[in-house]
Structures are given as C-alpha cells and as structure tokens.
Amino acid sequence: MSLSRRIKKYATDLGFDLVGIAPVQTMPELNFYKDWLAAGYAGEMKYLERNIEKKCDVTQVVPEAKSVVVCAKIYHTDHPLSITQKDPERGWISRYSWGDDYHDLIKKQLFELSEFVENESPQPFYSRAYTDTGPIVDRIYAKYAGIGWFGKNTCIINQQIGSWFFLGEVLTNIELEYDEPVPDRCGTCTRCIEACPTDAILEPYILDATKCISYLTIELKDDIPVELREGIGNHVFGCDICQDVCPWNSKAATTEDSAYQPRMGLVNPGFDEMINLSPEEFSQKFRKSPIKRSKYKGFMRNVLIAIGNSAQTKFLPILEGLCENEEPIISRHASWAFDKLSKKK
Ligand code: SF4
C-alpha cells in the first residue's frame, strides 16, 4: 500500500471521516481570499489578515512544504435543525458548539497522524498540524484535497456526508499522491442565499461576515448594529441556517463520537435559564466548550437580543433589572430588548 493510502487509512482509524491530500501550489482562490479581506468582509477578525502573504504561500513558512493532508471530522448529531424549532421562549446555539471544543480534540488526532507519517516516511520528515490556526486557509486546501466543493454558502460540501464537519490539516515536506477537486454541485440552487435573515451572502460564494449571525454573535465583541438585531432572531451563539436549508444536508451523516454529543440543555435552550446565568455559572457550564469564545458579556448580549426578538413580554421585569447592569454592553442591549418588548404590550 502506498504511503498516501496508509496515511488515509491511519487517519480514518483515528476517527476522521474524510481524508484528502492537496499539493502545495498556487491556487487562484488564495487571491480571492486576499480580495475578500481587502473588501472589509472579515470585519474585526483581524487574525485572518495576519500573515496574509504567508497564507497565500505556505512555503514562506515552511520552504520545503509539498503536501497538505486535509482531514474532516463530522460533528452533526441526530437532533433537530434550527429551522424546525419554533418555541418562542427558546434560543438557538449553533450545533458545532454543542459538544467539547474541537480544537483540542482534532489537534491531538493530527499530532498522532504526524507521528505515524514520521515513522512510515522513507525520507526525513517534517510536518505541522493546524486546526483553524496557522498559515493554512483550510477551505481552499479542502477543495483541492477533494473533500468537497466550495458551496454558495461558502461552506465545503461533500456529496455523501454534507457540510457539518470540522477541518484539520497536516502540512508536510513529503510528496504524496494528490486528490482532485470535486465538481461544484450547487447548480441553480440559491436556498442558502434566500434563507439568510441578514442577507450576509451577498452573491454566490461571497459572504460578508460583518452581516453574518455567526460573526455577530461570536466574533464581534462590541454592540451588535441595531439594524441587524432583528435578523438575529433567536440565535444566541452562531447560526446554522445556511447549512440547515442546504439540500446536501438533508441526509447528512451523523457522528456517534461522545465528544461531539450535545451537552445537557444546549439544544434549543430556554431563555429563562440563559438570562439568569451568572458569570461563574457561565464559566463552569462552558468550560472546554467553543461557547466560551463569546465570553459572558458577549453571550448575555446575544441572549438579550434574542429575548428582544421573542415577543415574550414575560421577560420585561428581568430586562428592566438588567437595564441597570454594571456592564455597559449588557445594560445597553437590555434597554433595547426592553423597549422592543414594551411595544408588544
Ligand atoms: Fe449550494 Fe444550495 Fe447548499 Fe447553498 S443551499 S450551498 S446554493 S446547494
């Protein structure tokens, strides 16, 4: 069995659901990525701009780099989609964050994969592993590794398993057998573009992250622009809509992996519980969870917007109290929610 095939088999044995290999080469999409950043669509995600030249040419980081092994891990579990949940007293947390923080889990598996290649490689071996970090623009390499096509919603979509998966990469100095990109199967479909409540998909394949609910509720640290608050609906951390409506996810594969099963109460959580969380309870509840990224202030800001959008006037008393909260971002969003719900009376 060739080294490439042994690497793929080992990665699958480690628990990855898809594995592909891309060559390190110039890719036109990397220039598109630069243009996208220059247009300001990344908002405050300045880390995406960091080392942009290196991201567009990984040999500036690792001169001897030849191949990128791209691994995908399904996080989808057998639970309802956000678009089927209609209880006005409940919010939505993006399904990727229901389980443990994937960064640590995937990194560990990638290190094991690197170790395996090192032992198997006939030549001196060099590698680096990345998950959402480093100089690899993961979706572009995933495309060239044949993991899936770049959908109009900007997710990588695989014909067999859909798009609910994480990506991780091992960059190596070894030449391997390369996979081919797969054809774009979005066709004439525009469901994701039409379904986005904040019109964040400006046109096929171009996402303005500054309007995306995931960016607004996770990455943005300040006030959420007033004109986008209504579109956020009941989302309190991330958003799944453009993937929920994608026909390629209608029979998406699920995982039984215990690390990615939802923690108690995270599927369609009640506003009652979330609005009463203290900073200490937040830290405890979301220890080793992707949700800790929003921090307490950001999470409460999101919950307040979702409550403001709920039309549930029973929350008015608690909102009134939070208008006086010592944390300005909380008090400002509580005032907005209070005013909005007051008009429903
Ligand atoms: Fe492509 Fe349709 Fe899926 Fe959007 S919803 S990513 S257009 S297949």
CSV table of C-alpha atoms and ligand atoms in Angstrom, one decimal:
chain,number,residue,atom,x,y,z
A,1,MET,CA,0.0,0.0,0.0
A,2,SER,CA,1.4,3.4,-0.9
A,3,LEU,CA,2.3,5.9,1.8
A,4,SER,CA,-0.6,8.2,0.8
A,5,ARG,CA,-3.1,5.3,1.2
A,6,ARG,CA,-1.5,4.3,4.5
A,7,ILE,CA,-1.8,7.9,5.8
A,8,LYS,CA,-5.5,8.0,4.8
A,9,LYS,CA,-6.2,4.6,6.4
A,10,TYR,CA,-4.5,5.7,9.6
A,11,ALA,CA,-6.4,9.0,9.7
A,12,THR,CA,-9.6,7.1,9.3
A,13,ASP,CA,-8.6,4.7,12.0
A,14,LEU,CA,-8.0,7.7,14.2
A,15,GLY,CA,-11.6,8.7,13.7
A,16,PHE,CA,-11.6,11.2,10.8
A,17,ASP,CA,-14.5,10.8,8.4
A,18,LEU,CA,-12.8,12.1,5.3
A,19,VAL,CA,-9.2,12.5,4.3
A,20,GLY,CA,-7.8,14.0,1.2
A,21,ILE,CA,-4.4,15.3,0.1
A,22,ALA,CA,-3.7,18.5,-1.8
A,23,PRO,CA,-0.4,19.7,-3.3
A,24,VAL,CA,1.2,22.9,-2.0
A,25,GLN,CA,0.8,25.1,-5.1
A,26,THR,CA,-0.5,28.5,-6.2
A,27,MET,CA,-4.3,28.5,-6.1
A,28,PRO,CA,-6.5,31.2,-7.6
A,29,GLU,CA,-8.8,31.1,-4.6
A,30,LEU,CA,-5.9,32.4,-2.4
A,31,ASN,CA,-6.0,35.7,-4.4
A,32,PHE,CA,-9.8,35.8,-4.0
A,33,TYR,CA,-9.3,35.4,-0.2
A,34,LYS,CA,-7.0,38.5,-0.3
A,35,ASP,CA,-9.6,40.5,-2.2
A,36,TRP,CA,-12.2,39.4,0.3
A,37,LEU,CA,-10.2,40.7,3.2
A,38,ALA,CA,-9.4,43.9,1.4
A,39,ALA,CA,-13.1,44.5,0.9
A,40,GLY,CA,-13.5,44.5,4.7
A,41,TYR,CA,-15.8,41.5,4.8
A,42,ALA,CA,-13.8,39.9,7.6
A,43,GLY,CA,-14.8,42.8,10.0
A,44,GLU,CA,-13.0,42.6,13.3
A,45,MET,CA,-11.4,39.2,12.6
A,46,LYS,CA,-8.0,40.8,12.2
A,47,TYR,CA,-6.3,37.5,12.9
A,48,LEU,CA,-7.4,36.4,9.4
A,49,GLU,CA,-5.3,39.2,7.9
A,50,ARG,CA,-2.3,38.3,10.0
A,51,ASN,CA,0.5,36.8,7.9
A,52,ILE,CA,-1.6,37.0,4.8
A,53,GLU,CA,1.4,36.7,2.5
A,54,LYS,CA,2.4,33.5,4.3
A,55,LYS,CA,-1.2,32.2,4.0
A,56,CYS,CA,-1.1,32.7,0.3
A,57,ASP,CA,2.3,31.0,0.0
A,58,VAL,CA,2.9,28.5,2.8
A,59,THR,CA,6.4,27.9,1.5
A,60,GLN,CA,7.3,31.2,3.2
A,61,VAL,CA,6.6,29.5,6.5
A,62,VAL,CA,7.8,26.0,5.6
A,63,PRO,CA,10.1,26.3,2.5
A,64,GLU,CA,10.2,22.6,2.0
A,65,ALA,CA,6.3,22.1,2.2
A,66,LYS,CA,5.0,19.8,-0.5
A,67,SER,CA,1.6,18.4,0.6
A,68,VAL,CA,-1.3,19.2,2.8
A,69,VAL,CA,-3.2,16.2,4.3
A,70,VAL,CA,-6.8,17.5,5.0
A,71,CYS,CA,-8.9,15.7,7.5
A,72,ALA,CA,-12.6,16.2,8.2
A,73,LYS,CA,-14.5,15.2,11.3
A,74,ILE,CA,-18.3,15.1,11.3
A,75,TYR,CA,-19.9,16.9,14.3
A,76,HIS,CA,-23.5,16.5,13.2
A,77,THR,CA,-25.7,14.6,15.7
A,78,ASP,CA,-29.1,13.2,15.4
A,79,HIS,CA,-31.0,16.3,16.7
A,80,PRO,CA,-33.5,18.7,15.0
A,81,LEU,CA,-32.4,21.6,12.8
A,82,SER,CA,-32.7,25.2,13.9
A,83,ILE,CA,-35.3,25.9,11.2
A,84,THR,CA,-37.7,23.4,12.7
A,85,GLN,CA,-37.7,24.9,16.2
A,86,LYS,CA,-40.5,27.3,16.8
A,87,ASP,CA,-40.8,27.7,20.6
A,88,PRO,CA,-40.6,31.5,21.2
A,89,GLU,CA,-39.2,31.0,24.6
A,90,ARG,CA,-36.1,29.2,23.4
A,91,GLY,CA,-32.9,30.2,21.6
A,92,TRP,CA,-30.5,28.5,19.3
A,93,ILE,CA,-26.9,27.6,19.7
A,94,SER,CA,-25.0,26.5,16.6
A,95,ARG,CA,-24.7,22.7,16.5
A,96,TYR,CA,-20.9,22.7,16.1
A,97,SER,CA,-20.6,24.1,19.6
A,98,TRP,CA,-22.9,21.6,21.4
A,99,GLY,CA,-20.0,19.3,22.4
A,100,ASP,CA,-16.4,19.8,23.6
A,101,ASP,CA,-14.1,22.3,22.0
A,102,TYR,CA,-13.0,20.6,18.7
A,103,HIS,CA,-9.6,22.4,18.5
A,104,ASP,CA,-8.0,20.4,21.3
A,105,LEU,CA,-9.6,17.1,20.1
A,106,ILE,CA,-8.6,17.5,16.5
A,107,LYS,CA,-5.1,18.8,17.2
A,108,LYS,CA,-4.5,15.7,19.3
A,109,GLN,CA,-5.5,13.4,16.4
A,110,LEU,CA,-3.5,15.4,13.9
A,111,PHE,CA,-0.4,15.1,16.1
A,112,GLU,CA,-0.9,11.3,16.2
A,113,LEU,CA,-1.2,11.3,12.4
A,114,SER,CA,2.0,13.3,12.0
A,115,GLU,CA,3.8,10.8,14.3
A,116,PHE,CA,2.5,8.0,12.2
A,117,VAL,CA,3.8,9.6,8.9
A,118,GLU,CA,7.1,10.3,10.6
A,119,ASN,CA,7.5,6.6,11.4
A,120,GLU,CA,6.4,5.5,8.0
A,121,SER,CA,8.2,8.1,5.9
A,122,PRO,CA,11.2,6.8,3.9
A,123,GLN,CA,12.8,10.3,4.0
A,124,PRO,CA,13.4,12.8,6.7
A,125,PHE,CA,10.0,14.0,7.7
A,126,TYR,CA,8.8,17.4,8.6
A,127,SER,CA,5.2,18.4,9.5
A,128,ARG,CA,3.0,20.9,11.2
A,129,ALA,CA,-0.6,20.4,12.3
A,130,TYR,CA,-3.3,23.1,12.1
A,131,THR,CA,-7.0,23.5,13.1
A,132,ASP,CA,-8.3,26.9,12.4
A,133,THR,CA,-4.8,28.3,13.0
A,134,GLY,CA,-1.6,28.9,11.2
A,135,PRO,CA,-1.0,29.7,7.6
A,136,ILE,CA,-3.4,27.3,6.0
A,137,VAL,CA,-6.7,28.6,4.5
A,138,ASP,CA,-8.4,25.4,5.3
A,139,ARG,CA,-11.4,25.5,3.0
A,140,ILE,CA,-9.2,26.2,-0.1
A,141,TYR,CA,-7.0,23.2,0.7
A,142,ALA,CA,-10.1,21.1,1.5
A,143,LYS,CA,-11.4,21.8,-2.0
A,144,TYR,CA,-8.1,20.8,-3.7
A,145,ALA,CA,-7.9,17.7,-1.5
A,146,GLY,CA,-11.2,16.6,-2.9
A,147,ILE,CA,-13.0,16.8,0.5
A,148,GLY,CA,-15.9,18.8,-1.2
A,149,TRP,CA,-16.8,21.8,-3.2
A,150,PHE,CA,-16.9,25.3,-2.1
A,151,GLY,CA,-20.7,26.0,-1.7
A,152,LYS,CA,-22.5,29.2,-2.5
A,153,ASN,CA,-22.9,29.5,1.3
A,154,THR,CA,-19.0,29.3,1.5
A,155,CYS,CA,-19.0,26.0,3.4
A,156,ILE,CA,-17.2,23.0,2.0
A,157,ILE,CA,-19.9,20.4,1.0
A,158,ASN,CA,-19.3,16.8,0.5
A,159,GLN,CA,-21.8,14.9,-1.7
A,160,GLN,CA,-22.0,11.9,0.7
A,161,ILE,CA,-21.8,13.5,4.2
A,162,GLY,CA,-23.0,17.1,3.7
A,163,SER,CA,-21.2,20.0,5.3
A,164,TRP,CA,-21.4,19.5,9.1
A,165,PHE,CA,-17.8,18.8,9.7
A,166,PHE,CA,-14.6,20.3,11.1
A,167,LEU,CA,-11.4,20.5,9.2
A,168,GLY,CA,-7.8,20.0,10.3
A,169,GLU,CA,-4.6,19.8,8.3
A,170,VAL,CA,-1.1,18.3,8.4
A,171,LEU,CA,1.4,20.2,6.3
A,172,THR,CA,4.4,18.0,5.2
A,173,ASN,CA,7.6,18.1,3.2
A,174,ILE,CA,6.8,14.7,1.6
A,175,GLU,CA,5.4,14.5,-1.9
A,176,LEU,CA,2.3,12.3,-1.9
A,177,GLU,CA,-0.4,11.2,-4.3
A,178,TYR,CA,-2.8,14.1,-4.7
A,179,ASP,CA,-6.6,14.1,-4.9
A,180,GLU,CA,-8.6,16.1,-7.4
A,181,PRO,CA,-11.1,18.9,-6.6
A,182,VAL,CA,-14.7,17.6,-7.0
A,183,PRO,CA,-17.3,19.4,-9.2
A,184,ASP,CA,-19.4,22.2,-7.8
A,185,ARG,CA,-22.9,20.6,-7.3
A,186,CYS,CA,-24.8,23.7,-6.1
A,187,GLY,CA,-26.2,24.1,-9.6
A,188,THR,CA,-29.1,26.5,-9.8
A,189,CYS,CA,-29.9,26.3,-6.1
A,190,THR,CA,-30.0,29.5,-4.1
A,191,ARG,CA,-31.7,28.3,-0.9
A,192,CYS,CA,-28.9,29.5,1.4
A,193,ILE,CA,-28.8,32.9,-0.1
A,194,GLU,CA,-32.6,33.4,0.2
A,195,ALA,CA,-32.7,31.9,3.7
A,196,CYS,CA,-30.1,34.1,5.3
A,197,PRO,CA,-32.0,36.5,7.6
A,198,THR,CA,-29.3,39.2,7.5
A,199,ASP,CA,-28.5,38.9,3.7
A,200,ALA,CA,-24.9,38.1,4.6
A,201,ILE,CA,-24.4,36.0,1.4
A,202,LEU,CA,-24.0,39.0,-1.0
A,203,GLU,CA,-23.9,36.8,-4.0
A,204,PRO,CA,-23.0,33.1,-4.6
A,205,TYR,CA,-19.7,32.3,-2.9
A,206,ILE,CA,-19.3,35.8,-1.3
A,207,LEU,CA,-20.1,36.1,2.4
A,208,ASP,CA,-20.0,39.5,4.1
A,209,ALA,CA,-19.0,38.2,7.5
A,210,THR,CA,-19.9,41.6,9.1
A,211,LYS,CA,-23.6,40.7,8.5
A,212,CYS,CA,-23.3,37.0,9.3
A,213,ILE,CA,-25.1,35.9,12.5
A,214,SER,CA,-22.1,33.7,13.4
A,215,TYR,CA,-19.7,36.6,13.2
A,216,LEU,CA,-22.1,39.0,15.1
A,217,THR,CA,-22.8,36.6,17.9
A,218,ILE,CA,-19.3,35.1,18.3
A,219,GLU,CA,-16.5,37.3,16.8
A,220,LEU,CA,-17.9,40.8,17.3
A,221,LYS,CA,-17.0,42.0,20.8
A,222,ASP,CA,-18.9,45.3,20.8
A,223,ASP,CA,-22.5,46.3,20.4
A,224,ILE,CA,-24.4,44.5,17.6
A,225,PRO,CA,-25.5,47.0,15.0
A,226,VAL,CA,-29.1,47.9,15.6
A,227,GLU,CA,-30.2,47.3,12.0
A,228,LEU,CA,-29.0,43.7,12.2
A,229,ARG,CA,-30.5,42.8,15.6
A,230,GLU,CA,-34.0,41.8,14.4
A,231,GLY,CA,-32.5,39.4,11.8
A,232,ILE,CA,-30.6,37.6,14.5
A,233,GLY,CA,-33.9,36.1,15.6
A,234,ASN,CA,-33.4,33.6,18.4
A,235,HIS,CA,-29.7,32.9,17.8
A,236,VAL,CA,-27.6,33.2,20.9
A,237,PHE,CA,-24.3,31.7,19.6
A,238,GLY,CA,-23.6,31.1,15.9
A,239,CYS,CA,-26.1,30.2,13.2
A,240,ASP,CA,-26.9,27.1,11.2
A,241,ILE,CA,-29.5,28.4,8.8
A,242,CYS,CA,-27.4,28.3,5.5
A,243,GLN,CA,-26.5,24.8,6.3
A,244,ASP,CA,-29.9,23.7,7.6
A,245,VAL,CA,-31.6,24.6,4.3
A,246,CYS,CA,-28.9,23.1,2.1
A,247,PRO,CA,-30.3,20.1,0.2
A,248,TRP,CA,-27.0,18.3,0.6
A,249,ASN,CA,-27.5,18.2,4.3
A,250,SER,CA,-31.0,16.7,4.1
A,251,LYS,CA,-29.4,13.3,4.7
A,252,ALA,CA,-26.2,14.4,6.3
A,253,ALA,CA,-24.1,11.9,8.1
A,254,THR,CA,-24.0,12.0,11.9
A,255,THR,CA,-21.4,11.0,14.5
A,256,GLU,CA,-21.6,8.8,17.5
A,257,ASP,CA,-18.4,10.2,18.9
A,258,SER,CA,-19.2,11.1,22.5
A,259,ALA,CA,-17.1,14.3,22.4
A,260,TYR,CA,-19.5,15.9,19.9
A,261,GLN,CA,-22.8,14.8,21.5
A,262,PRO,CA,-24.7,17.8,22.9
A,263,ARG,CA,-24.1,18.8,26.5
A,264,MET,CA,-27.2,18.9,28.6
A,265,GLY,CA,-29.5,21.7,27.7
A,266,LEU,CA,-27.7,23.1,24.7
A,267,VAL,CA,-30.1,22.0,22.0
A,268,ASN,CA,-32.7,24.8,21.7
A,269,PRO,CA,-32.0,26.2,25.2
A,270,GLY,CA,-34.7,28.1,27.2
A,271,PHE,CA,-34.2,31.9,27.6
A,272,ASP,CA,-35.3,31.5,31.2
A,273,GLU,CA,-32.2,29.6,32.1
A,274,MET,CA,-29.7,31.6,30.0
A,275,ILE,CA,-30.8,35.0,31.1
A,276,ASN,CA,-30.2,34.0,34.7
A,277,LEU,CA,-26.7,32.7,34.3
A,278,SER,CA,-24.1,34.3,36.5
A,279,PRO,CA,-20.5,34.9,35.2
A,280,GLU,CA,-19.4,32.0,37.4
A,281,GLU,CA,-22.1,29.7,36.1
A,282,PHE,CA,-21.2,30.6,32.5
A,283,SER,CA,-17.6,29.8,33.1
A,284,GLN,CA,-18.5,26.5,34.7
A,285,LYS,CA,-21.2,25.5,32.1
A,286,PHE,CA,-19.0,26.3,29.1
A,287,ARG,CA,-15.7,25.0,30.3
A,288,LYS,CA,-13.9,23.3,27.4
A,289,SER,CA,-16.8,24.4,25.1
A,290,PRO,CA,-16.5,26.5,22.0
A,291,ILE,CA,-19.1,28.8,23.5
A,292,LYS,CA,-16.6,30.3,26.0
A,293,ARG,CA,-15.2,32.2,23.0
A,294,SER,CA,-18.1,34.8,23.2
A,295,LYS,CA,-17.3,35.4,26.9
A,296,TYR,CA,-20.0,36.1,29.4
A,297,LYS,CA,-20.6,39.6,28.2
A,298,GLY,CA,-21.0,38.6,24.6
A,299,PHE,CA,-23.2,35.7,25.4
A,300,MET,CA,-25.6,37.8,27.6
A,301,ARG,CA,-25.6,40.5,24.9
A,302,ASN,CA,-26.8,37.8,22.4
A,303,VAL,CA,-29.4,36.4,24.8
A,304,LEU,CA,-30.8,39.9,25.3
A,305,ILE,CA,-31.2,40.4,21.6
A,306,ALA,CA,-32.9,37.0,21.2
A,307,ILE,CA,-35.3,37.8,24.0
A,308,GLY,CA,-36.0,41.2,22.5
A,309,ASN,CA,-36.9,39.4,19.3
A,310,SER,CA,-39.1,36.8,21.1
A,311,ALA,CA,-42.2,39.0,21.6
A,312,GLN,CA,-42.5,37.3,25.1
A,313,THR,CA,-43.4,40.2,27.5
A,314,LYS,CA,-43.0,37.9,30.5
A,315,PHE,CA,-39.3,38.8,30.2
A,316,LEU,CA,-39.9,42.5,30.8
A,317,PRO,CA,-39.3,42.5,34.6
A,318,ILE,CA,-35.9,40.8,34.3
A,319,LEU,CA,-34.9,43.0,31.4
A,320,GLU,CA,-35.8,46.1,33.4
A,321,GLY,CA,-33.4,44.9,36.1
A,322,LEU,CA,-30.7,44.3,33.6
A,323,CYS,CA,-31.0,47.8,32.2
A,324,GLU,CA,-29.1,48.8,35.3
A,325,ASN,CA,-26.4,46.2,34.9
A,326,GLU,CA,-22.9,47.4,35.8
A,327,GLU,CA,-21.6,46.0,32.5
A,328,PRO,CA,-22.4,48.7,29.9
A,329,ILE,CA,-22.8,46.3,26.9
A,330,ILE,CA,-25.4,44.3,28.9
A,331,SER,CA,-27.3,47.3,30.1
A,332,ARG,CA,-27.4,48.8,26.6
A,333,HIS,CA,-28.7,45.6,25.0
A,334,ALA,CA,-31.2,45.0,27.9
A,335,SER,CA,-32.6,48.5,27.2
A,336,TRP,CA,-33.0,47.8,23.5
A,337,ALA,CA,-34.8,44.5,24.3
A,338,PHE,CA,-36.9,46.2,27.0
A,339,ASP,CA,-38.1,48.9,24.6
A,340,LYS,CA,-38.8,46.4,21.9
A,341,LEU,CA,-40.9,44.1,24.1
A,342,SER,CA,-42.7,47.1,25.8
A,343,LYS,CA,-44.2,47.9,22.4
A,344,LYS,CA,-45.8,44.4,22.4
A,345,LYS,CA,-47.9,45.2,25.5
B,1,SF4,FE1,-25.3,25.4,-2.7
B,1,SF4,FE2,-28.0,25.3,-2.4
B,1,SF4,FE3,-26.4,24.3,-0.5
B,1,SF4,FE4,-26.5,27.0,-0.9
B,1,SF4,S1,-28.2,25.7,-0.2
B,1,SF4,S2,-24.7,25.8,-0.6
B,1,SF4,S3,-26.7,27.0,-3.1
B,1,SF4,S4,-26.6,23.6,-2.6
